[in-house]
Every structure is written in structure tokens, then in C-alpha cells.
GROMACS .gro file of C-alpha atoms in nm:
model
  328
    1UNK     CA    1  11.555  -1.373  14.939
    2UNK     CA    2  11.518  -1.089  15.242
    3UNK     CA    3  11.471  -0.716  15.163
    4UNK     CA    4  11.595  -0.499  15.400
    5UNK     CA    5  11.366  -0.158  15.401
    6UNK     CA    6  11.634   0.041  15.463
    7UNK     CA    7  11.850  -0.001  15.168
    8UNK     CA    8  11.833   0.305  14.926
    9UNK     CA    9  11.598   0.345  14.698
   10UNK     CA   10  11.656   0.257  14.353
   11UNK     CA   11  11.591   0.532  14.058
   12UNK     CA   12  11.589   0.580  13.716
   13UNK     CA   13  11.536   0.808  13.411
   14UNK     CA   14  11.208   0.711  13.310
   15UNK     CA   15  10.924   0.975  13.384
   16UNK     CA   16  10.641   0.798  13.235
   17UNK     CA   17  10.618   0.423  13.130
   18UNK     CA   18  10.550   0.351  12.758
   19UNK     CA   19  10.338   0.050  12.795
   20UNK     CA   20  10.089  -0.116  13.037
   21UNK     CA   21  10.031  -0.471  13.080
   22UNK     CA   22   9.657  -0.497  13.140
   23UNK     CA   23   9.528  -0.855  13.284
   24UNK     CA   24   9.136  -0.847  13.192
   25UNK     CA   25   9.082  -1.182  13.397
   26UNK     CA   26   9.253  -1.463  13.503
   27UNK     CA   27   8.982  -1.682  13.373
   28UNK     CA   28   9.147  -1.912  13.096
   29UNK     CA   29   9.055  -2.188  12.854
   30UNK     CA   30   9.364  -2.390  12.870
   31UNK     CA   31   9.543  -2.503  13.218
   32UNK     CA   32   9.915  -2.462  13.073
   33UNK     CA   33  10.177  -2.630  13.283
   34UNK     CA   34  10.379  -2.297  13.295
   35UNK     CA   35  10.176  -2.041  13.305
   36UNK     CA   36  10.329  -1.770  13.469
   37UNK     CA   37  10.040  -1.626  13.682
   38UNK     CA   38   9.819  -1.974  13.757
   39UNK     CA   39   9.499  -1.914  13.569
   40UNK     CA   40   9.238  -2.077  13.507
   41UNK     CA   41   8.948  -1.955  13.762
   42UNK     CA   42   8.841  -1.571  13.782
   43UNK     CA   43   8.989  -1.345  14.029
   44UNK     CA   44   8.849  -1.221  14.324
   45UNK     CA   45   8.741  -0.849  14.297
   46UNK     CA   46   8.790  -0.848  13.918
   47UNK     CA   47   8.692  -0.490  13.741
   48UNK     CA   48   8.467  -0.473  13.553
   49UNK     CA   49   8.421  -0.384  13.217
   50UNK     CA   50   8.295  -0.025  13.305
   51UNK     CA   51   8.601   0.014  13.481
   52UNK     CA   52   8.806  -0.146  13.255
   53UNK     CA   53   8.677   0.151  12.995
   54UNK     CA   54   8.726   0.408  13.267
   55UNK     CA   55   9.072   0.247  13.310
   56UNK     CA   56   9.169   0.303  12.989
   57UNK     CA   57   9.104   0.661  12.976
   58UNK     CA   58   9.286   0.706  13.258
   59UNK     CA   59   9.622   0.544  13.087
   60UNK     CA   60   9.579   0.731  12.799
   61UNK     CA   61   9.600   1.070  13.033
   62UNK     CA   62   9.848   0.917  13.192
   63UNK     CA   63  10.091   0.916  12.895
   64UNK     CA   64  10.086   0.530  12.812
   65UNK     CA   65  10.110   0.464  12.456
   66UNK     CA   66  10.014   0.092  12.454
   67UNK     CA   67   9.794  -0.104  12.575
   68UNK     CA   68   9.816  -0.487  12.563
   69UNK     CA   69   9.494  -0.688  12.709
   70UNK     CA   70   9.624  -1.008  12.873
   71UNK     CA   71   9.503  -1.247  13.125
   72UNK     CA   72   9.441  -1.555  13.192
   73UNK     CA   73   9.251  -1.529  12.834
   74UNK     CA   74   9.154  -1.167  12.708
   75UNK     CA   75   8.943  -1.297  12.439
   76UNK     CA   76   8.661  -1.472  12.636
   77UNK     CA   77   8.644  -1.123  12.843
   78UNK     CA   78   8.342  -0.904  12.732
   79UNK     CA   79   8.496  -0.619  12.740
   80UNK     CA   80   8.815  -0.675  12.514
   81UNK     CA   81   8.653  -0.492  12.202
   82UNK     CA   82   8.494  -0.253  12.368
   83UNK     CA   83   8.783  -0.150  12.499
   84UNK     CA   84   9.016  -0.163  12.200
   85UNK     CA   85   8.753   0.033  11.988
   86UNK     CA   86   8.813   0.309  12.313
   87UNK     CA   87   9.178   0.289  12.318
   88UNK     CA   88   9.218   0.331  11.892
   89UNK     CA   89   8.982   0.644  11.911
   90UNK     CA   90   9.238   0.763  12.178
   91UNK     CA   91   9.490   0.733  11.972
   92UNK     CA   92   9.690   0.478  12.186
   93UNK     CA   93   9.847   0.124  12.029
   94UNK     CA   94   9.687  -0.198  12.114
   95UNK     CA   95   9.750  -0.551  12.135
   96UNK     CA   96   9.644  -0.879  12.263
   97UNK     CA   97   9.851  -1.148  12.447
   98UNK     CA   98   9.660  -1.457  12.393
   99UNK     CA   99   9.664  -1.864  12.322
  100UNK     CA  100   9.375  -1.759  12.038
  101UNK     CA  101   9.217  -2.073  12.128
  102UNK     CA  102   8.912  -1.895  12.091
  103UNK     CA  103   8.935  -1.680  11.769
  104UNK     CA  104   8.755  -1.748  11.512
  105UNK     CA  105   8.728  -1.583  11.151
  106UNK     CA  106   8.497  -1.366  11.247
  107UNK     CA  107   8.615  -1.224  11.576
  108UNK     CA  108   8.961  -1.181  11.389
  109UNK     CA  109   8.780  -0.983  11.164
  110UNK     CA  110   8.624  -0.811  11.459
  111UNK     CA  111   8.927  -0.743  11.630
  112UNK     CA  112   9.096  -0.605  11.299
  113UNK     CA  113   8.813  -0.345  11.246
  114UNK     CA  114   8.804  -0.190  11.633
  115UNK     CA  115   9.157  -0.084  11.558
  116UNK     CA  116   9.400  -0.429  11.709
  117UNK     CA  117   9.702  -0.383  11.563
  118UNK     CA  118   9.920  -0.658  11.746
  119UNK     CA  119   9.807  -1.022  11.818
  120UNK     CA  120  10.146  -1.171  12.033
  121UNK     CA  121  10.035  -1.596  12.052
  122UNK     CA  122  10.121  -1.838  12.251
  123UNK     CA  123  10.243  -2.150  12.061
  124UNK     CA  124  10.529  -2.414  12.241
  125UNK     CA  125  10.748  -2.621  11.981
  126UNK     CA  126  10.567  -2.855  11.738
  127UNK     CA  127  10.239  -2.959  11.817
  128UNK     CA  128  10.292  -3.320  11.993
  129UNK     CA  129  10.524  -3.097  12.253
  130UNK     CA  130  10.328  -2.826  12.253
  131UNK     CA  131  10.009  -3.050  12.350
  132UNK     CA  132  10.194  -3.154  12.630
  133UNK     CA  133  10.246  -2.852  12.852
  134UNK     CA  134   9.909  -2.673  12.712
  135UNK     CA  135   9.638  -2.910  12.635
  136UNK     CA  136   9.532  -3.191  12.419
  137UNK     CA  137   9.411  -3.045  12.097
  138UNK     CA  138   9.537  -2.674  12.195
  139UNK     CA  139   9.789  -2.647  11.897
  140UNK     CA  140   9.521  -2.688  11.623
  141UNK     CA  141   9.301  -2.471  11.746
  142UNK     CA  142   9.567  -2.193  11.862
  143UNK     CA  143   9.734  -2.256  11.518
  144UNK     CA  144   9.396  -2.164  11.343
  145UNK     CA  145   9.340  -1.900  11.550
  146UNK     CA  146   9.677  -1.695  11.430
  147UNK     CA  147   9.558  -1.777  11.103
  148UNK     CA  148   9.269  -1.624  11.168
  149UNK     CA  149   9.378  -1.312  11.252
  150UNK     CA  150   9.685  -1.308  11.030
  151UNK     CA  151   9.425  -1.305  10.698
  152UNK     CA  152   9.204  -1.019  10.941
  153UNK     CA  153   9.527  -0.757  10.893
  154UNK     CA  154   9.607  -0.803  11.238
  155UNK     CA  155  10.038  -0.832  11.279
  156UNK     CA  156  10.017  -1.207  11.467
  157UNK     CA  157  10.390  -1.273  11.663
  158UNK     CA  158  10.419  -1.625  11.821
  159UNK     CA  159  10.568  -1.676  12.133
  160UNK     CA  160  10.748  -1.983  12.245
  161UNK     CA  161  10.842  -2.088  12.594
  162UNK     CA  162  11.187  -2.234  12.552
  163UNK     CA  163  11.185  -2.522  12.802
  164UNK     CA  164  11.322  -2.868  12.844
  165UNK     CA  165  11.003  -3.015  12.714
  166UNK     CA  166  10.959  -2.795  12.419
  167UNK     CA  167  11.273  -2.718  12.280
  168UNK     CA  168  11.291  -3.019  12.049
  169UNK     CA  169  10.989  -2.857  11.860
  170UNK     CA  170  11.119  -2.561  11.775
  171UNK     CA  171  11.250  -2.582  11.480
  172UNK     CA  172  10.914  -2.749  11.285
  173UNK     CA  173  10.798  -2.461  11.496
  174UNK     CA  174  10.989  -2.209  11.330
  175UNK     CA  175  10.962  -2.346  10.989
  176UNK     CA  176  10.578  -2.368  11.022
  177UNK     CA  177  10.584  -1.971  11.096
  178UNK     CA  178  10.831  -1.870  10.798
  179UNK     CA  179  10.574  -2.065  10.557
  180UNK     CA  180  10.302  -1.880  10.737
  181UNK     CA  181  10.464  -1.556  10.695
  182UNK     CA  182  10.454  -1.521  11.105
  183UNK     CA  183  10.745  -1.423  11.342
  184UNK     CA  184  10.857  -1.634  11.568
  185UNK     CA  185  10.991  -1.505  11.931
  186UNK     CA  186  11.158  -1.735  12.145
  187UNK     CA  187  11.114  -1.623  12.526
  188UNK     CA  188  11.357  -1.815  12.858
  189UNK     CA  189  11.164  -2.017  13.086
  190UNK     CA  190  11.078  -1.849  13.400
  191UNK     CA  191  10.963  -2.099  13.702
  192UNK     CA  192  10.675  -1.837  13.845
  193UNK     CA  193  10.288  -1.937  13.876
  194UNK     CA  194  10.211  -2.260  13.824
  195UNK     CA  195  10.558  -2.325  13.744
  196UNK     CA  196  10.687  -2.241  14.051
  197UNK     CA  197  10.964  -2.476  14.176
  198UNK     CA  198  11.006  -2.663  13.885
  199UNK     CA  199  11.358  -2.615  13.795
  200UNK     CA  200  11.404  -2.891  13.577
  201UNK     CA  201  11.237  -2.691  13.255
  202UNK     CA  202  11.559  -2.479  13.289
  203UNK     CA  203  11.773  -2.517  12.940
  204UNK     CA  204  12.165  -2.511  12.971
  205UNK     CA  205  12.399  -2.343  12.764
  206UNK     CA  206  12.468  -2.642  12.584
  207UNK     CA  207  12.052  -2.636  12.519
  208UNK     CA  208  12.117  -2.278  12.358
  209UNK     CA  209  12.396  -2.343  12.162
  210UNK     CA  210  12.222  -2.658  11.961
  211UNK     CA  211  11.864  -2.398  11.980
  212UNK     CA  212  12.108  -2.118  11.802
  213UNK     CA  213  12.285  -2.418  11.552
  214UNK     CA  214  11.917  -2.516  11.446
  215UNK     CA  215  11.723  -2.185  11.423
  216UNK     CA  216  12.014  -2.038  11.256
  217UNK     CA  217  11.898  -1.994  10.920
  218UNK     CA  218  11.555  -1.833  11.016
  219UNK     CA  219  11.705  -1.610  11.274
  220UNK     CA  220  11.967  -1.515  10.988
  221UNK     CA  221  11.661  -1.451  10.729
  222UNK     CA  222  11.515  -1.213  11.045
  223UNK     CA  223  11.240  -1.461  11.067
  224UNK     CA  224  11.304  -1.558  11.442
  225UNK     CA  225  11.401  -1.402  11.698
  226UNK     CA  226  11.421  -1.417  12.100
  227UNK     CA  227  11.627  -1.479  12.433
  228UNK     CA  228  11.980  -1.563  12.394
  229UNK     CA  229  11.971  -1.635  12.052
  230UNK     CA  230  12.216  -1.393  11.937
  231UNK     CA  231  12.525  -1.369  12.083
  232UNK     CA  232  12.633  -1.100  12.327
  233UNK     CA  233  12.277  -0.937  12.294
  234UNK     CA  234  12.212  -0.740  12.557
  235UNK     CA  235  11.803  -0.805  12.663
  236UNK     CA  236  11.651  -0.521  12.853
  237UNK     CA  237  11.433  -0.565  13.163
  238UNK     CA  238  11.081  -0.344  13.106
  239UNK     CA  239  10.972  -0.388  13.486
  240UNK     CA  240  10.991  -0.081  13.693
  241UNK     CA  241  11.112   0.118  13.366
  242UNK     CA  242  10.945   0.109  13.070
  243UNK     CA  243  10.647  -0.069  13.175
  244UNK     CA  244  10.392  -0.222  13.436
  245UNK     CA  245  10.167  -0.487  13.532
  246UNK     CA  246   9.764  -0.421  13.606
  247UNK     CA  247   9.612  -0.743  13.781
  248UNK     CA  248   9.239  -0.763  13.704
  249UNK     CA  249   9.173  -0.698  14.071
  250UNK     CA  250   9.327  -0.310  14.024
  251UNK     CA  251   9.659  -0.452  14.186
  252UNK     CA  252   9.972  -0.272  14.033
  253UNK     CA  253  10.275  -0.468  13.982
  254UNK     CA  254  10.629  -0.400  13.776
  255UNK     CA  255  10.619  -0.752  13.578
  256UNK     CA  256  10.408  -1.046  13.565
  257UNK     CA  257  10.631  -1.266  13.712
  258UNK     CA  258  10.750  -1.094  13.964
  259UNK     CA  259  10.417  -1.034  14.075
  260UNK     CA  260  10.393  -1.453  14.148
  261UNK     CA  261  10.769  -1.429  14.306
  262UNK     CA  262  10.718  -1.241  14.579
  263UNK     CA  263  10.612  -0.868  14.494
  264UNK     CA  264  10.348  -0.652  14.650
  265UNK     CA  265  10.098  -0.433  14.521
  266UNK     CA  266  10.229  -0.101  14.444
  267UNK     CA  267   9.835   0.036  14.508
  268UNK     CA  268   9.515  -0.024  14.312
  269UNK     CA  269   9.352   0.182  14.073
  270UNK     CA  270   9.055   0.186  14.225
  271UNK     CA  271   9.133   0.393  14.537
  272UNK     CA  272   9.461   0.576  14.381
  273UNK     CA  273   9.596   0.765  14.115
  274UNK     CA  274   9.853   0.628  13.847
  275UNK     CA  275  10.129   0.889  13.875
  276UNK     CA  276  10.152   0.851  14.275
  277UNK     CA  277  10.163   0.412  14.256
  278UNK     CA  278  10.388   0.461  13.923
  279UNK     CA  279  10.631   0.713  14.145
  280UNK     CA  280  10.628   0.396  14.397
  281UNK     CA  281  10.721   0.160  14.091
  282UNK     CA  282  11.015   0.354  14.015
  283UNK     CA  283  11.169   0.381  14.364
  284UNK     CA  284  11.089   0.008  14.454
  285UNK     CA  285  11.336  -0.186  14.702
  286UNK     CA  286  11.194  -0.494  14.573
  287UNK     CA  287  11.335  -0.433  14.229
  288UNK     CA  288  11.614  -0.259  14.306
  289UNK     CA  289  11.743  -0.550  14.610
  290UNK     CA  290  11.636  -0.796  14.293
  291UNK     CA  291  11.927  -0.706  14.102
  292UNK     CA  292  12.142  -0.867  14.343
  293UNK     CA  293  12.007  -1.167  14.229
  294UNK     CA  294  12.177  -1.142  13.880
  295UNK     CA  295  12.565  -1.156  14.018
  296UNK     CA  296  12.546  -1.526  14.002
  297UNK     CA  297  12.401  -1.526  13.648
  298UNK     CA  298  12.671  -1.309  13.461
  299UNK     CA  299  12.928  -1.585  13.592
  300UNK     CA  300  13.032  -1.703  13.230
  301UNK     CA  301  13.127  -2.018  13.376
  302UNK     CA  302  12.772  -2.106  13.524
  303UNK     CA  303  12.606  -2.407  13.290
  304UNK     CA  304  12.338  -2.158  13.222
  305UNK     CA  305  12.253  -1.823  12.981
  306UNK     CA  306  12.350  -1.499  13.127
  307UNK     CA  307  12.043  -1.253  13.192
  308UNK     CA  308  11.949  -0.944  13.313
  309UNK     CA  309  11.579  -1.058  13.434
  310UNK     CA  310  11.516  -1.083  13.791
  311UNK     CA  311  11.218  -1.279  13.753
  312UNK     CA  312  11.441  -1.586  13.602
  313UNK     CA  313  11.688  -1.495  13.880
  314UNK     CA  314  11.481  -1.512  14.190
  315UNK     CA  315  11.261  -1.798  14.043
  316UNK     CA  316  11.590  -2.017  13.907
  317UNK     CA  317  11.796  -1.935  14.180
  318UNK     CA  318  11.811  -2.321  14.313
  319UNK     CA  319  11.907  -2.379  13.968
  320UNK     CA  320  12.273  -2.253  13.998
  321UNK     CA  321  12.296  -2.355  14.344
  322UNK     CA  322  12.206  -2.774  14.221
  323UNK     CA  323  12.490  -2.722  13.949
  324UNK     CA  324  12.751  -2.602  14.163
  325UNK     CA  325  12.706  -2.880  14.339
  326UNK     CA  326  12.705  -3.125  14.123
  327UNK     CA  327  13.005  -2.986  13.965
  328UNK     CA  328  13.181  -2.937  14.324
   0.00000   0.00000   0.00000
């Protein structure tokens, strides 16, 4: 997709954003097949963790009112406690998004006591599937890690990748969280990172509608939720409204994926301030040329869900163009 600089610039009602993405690293202890942002190794230029504390102030001031630590891997970074303990006395929610590979009783308990109030885990169908696109032996030891903090007091959410590889695990997935007492989110596959180009993880609507038939029960009981699970649900797009991306390098982006599908840098914290690259978020052409890229999604007759995310739009676009064809 082209974007011509002189379209108008796109605007909204939202003065301040509400919550901050903030990627520690992009080191990682797990090579998922998916990932959304290729990690693995660190990133050039990282911060580090003095201004990672001296970045959290500065959100704080800034109006956000959480603060989730993501990566690559937040919990092998250095800084992640430090930085929780700073953005609890600051009065300012945190959470963690994390494959809690590497939690352990006592860090849970850690985590718990420097004021985390949200652990959001990445988990993928049952663990045979989930293996598959994350790692031989990852399940177990992500498994034991939301148990972990689920006894600490932390609120643990899993998150599952619906994907052609994955989806015939969901529902042991979803009955392992109910007996757990954990919620279960189910989030659409977007082809960005090291996923890039591989359009054949895309579920159908037929996909959805045997997903919805089989997680009906726990979605009824409130127990699961997530992407096109309930019908005619409108899901909202946080990028460029109420929230933003920090890369570990300073780098400001409106959403993780987009960041991998083409986006630029907005500006880095390091040499600017917040309000001046957030006032640059908000009038983006990127985002607002990106929502032509939906019109071919909200076509009820297209073999796949309607949404209102760009990323799955711009990344997925071949998508709609192979079944057209194949239908043609």
C-alpha cells in the first residue's frame, strides 16, 4: 500500500492516551513462530534501565494511567521491578505482557508485592499445539508460570493466538483456564514480525463459527472471551487513540504491529517530548490512509471475519485477494 502525503490529516477526540505499551527489550526466551515483532536478540540502542525509570516518570506527567512492560520478554529485563515498584508509588496501573516462561514462585511473589496488578500470558491451544508454534517444553513451563503468579494475587489473563495451527486446542485450552480460575482471551492472527507473509494461519468464517459452537459454554459462563466470538461485537482499534507503542530503542509507534507493517517512528523519547510525538500520533496519514484497508473486510460475503484492525488488514490483505480468486 502507497500513502500519499498530501491526503488530510486524520483527527480524533482523544487528548491524552490512557495506556502505553512499553517494550523493555526484544531479547526473548522462546523463538515463537508468530511473534509479532521478531524477537529473540536485543535491540540496537536499547534504554536502559535508568532511562527506563526516567521514562516512567515522564508517562506518569504525561497523563498515562497504565503501564504494561512488554518485549520480547519483560521478565528477564533488570529493570522490570524496579520499575513497577516506581510506577505503583506514582499511582499509575501496571501490567506485564509475557510467555512467564521464566516466573517462578518467588518472582511471582516479587512481582505481587512491588504493586503488579495484571499478568496478560501468552498460552496457544493445548499444549501439543501450543509446543508447536512456541517451543518444545514452553507450555509446562508458561503454564506454571501463570500459576505462579495467580497464587502471588496477581490477576493472570491468557492470551491465545487463534490460528490455523492452534485452533484445535482451544477448547482443552479453555477448559484448563475455567478449572484454574483464569480468563481466557482469544486474540485474530495478525501476519506481522516473524509472521510476515504467512497467510495460511488465517482462520475463515467457517473456523469461527465451529471456535464460537465449541467455546460456547465458557464464553456464556463469562469465562472466555476475545475476537469475533460474539456476534456483531464491535472491537475497537487502541492505535493512534487510546494508546501507543514504545520500542526499547525510544522509537514511538501507534501499535505493535503496525510498527513491523510498515510504520515509522513518530520520534524518540530520548531527544523529544511526549505531548509533541503523541500530537504526531494523532494526526498520522499512515493510520488514517490504513483505514482504507478495511473496505474489503466489512464485505459480509468475504470467507473471512469482519474487523476494524488495520494491522490484520494491511498484513492479510493477499488473503482476500487468493479467495476471490479461487472463488472467481
Amino acid at each position: 500500500m502507497s500513502f500519499n502525503k498530501e491526503v488530510p490529516l486524520m483527527t480524533t477526540e482523544i487528548s491524552r492516551p490512557k495506556k502505553v505499551y512499553l517494550e523493555l527489550t526484544r531479547a526473548c526466551n522462546l523463538a515463537c513462530t508468530h511473534c509479532l515483532n521478531d524477537s529473540g536478540s536485543r535491540m540496537e540502542s536499547e534504554l536502559n534501565s535508568e532511562e527506563i525509570l526516567g521514562l516512567v516518570e515522564r508517562l506518569v506527567t504525561f497523563g498515562i494511567r497504565e503501564i504494561r512492560f512488554t518485549g520480547g520478554e519483560p521478565t528477564i529485563h533488570p529493570a522490570l521491578e524496579e520499575a513497577i515498584t516506581l510506577a505503583t508509588r506514582l499511582g499509575v496501573k501496571t501490567s506485564i505482557g509475557s510467555n512467564a516462561v521464566a516466573v517462578t514462585k518467588e518472582s511471582a511473589v516479587r512481582l505481587f508485592q512491588v504493586g503488579l496488578q495484571k499478568a496478560i500470558i501468552s498460552l496457544d491451544g493445548d499444549e501439543q499445539r501450543h509446543d508447536a508454534v512456541r517451543g518444545a517444553g514452553s507450555f509446562r513451563r508458561s503454564w506454571r508460570g501463570v500459576r505462579a503468579l495467580y497464587a502471588s494475587g496477581v490477576d493472570v489473563r491468557v492470551n491465545a493466538v487463534a490460528m490455523k495451527t492452534t485452533m484445535d486446542g482451544l477448547r482443552s485450552l479453555a477448559r484448563l483456564c475455567v478449572e484454574e480460575g483464569v480468563h481466557l482471551f482469544i486474540r485474530c492472527y495478525i501476519p506481522s514480525g516473524r509472521a510476515v507473509g504467512n497467510l495460511s494461519e488465517f482462520p475463515t468464517n467457517v473456523d469461527y463459527a465451529r471456535l464460537r459452537t465449541e467455546l460456547h459454554p465458557f464464553v456464556q459462563q463469562g469465562a472466555v472471551d476475545g475476537h469475533y466470538l460474539a456476534a456483531n461485537k464491535h472491537e475497537m482499534c487502541s492505535a493512534g487513540n487510546s494508546g501507543f507503542v514504545i520500542l526499547p530503542n525510544g522509537d514511538v509507534k501507534s501499535c505493535g504491529f503496525l510498527s513491523e507493517l510498515g510504520e515509522s517512528s513518530y520520534g524518540n523519547i530520548r531527544s523529544e517530548e511526549l505531548p509533541t510525538i503523541w500530537d504526531r500520533v494523532r494526526s498520522s496519514r499512515f493510520l488514517a490512509e490504513s483505514k482504507s484497508s478495511l473496505e474489503p473486510w466489512s464485505n459480509r460475503r468475504s470467507d473471512l471475519p469482519r474487523t476494524n484492525c488495520p494491522a490484520v488488514a494491511i498484513g492479510g490483505g493477499e488473503v482476500l485477494v487468493q479467495l476471490r480468486r479461487r472463488s472467481s
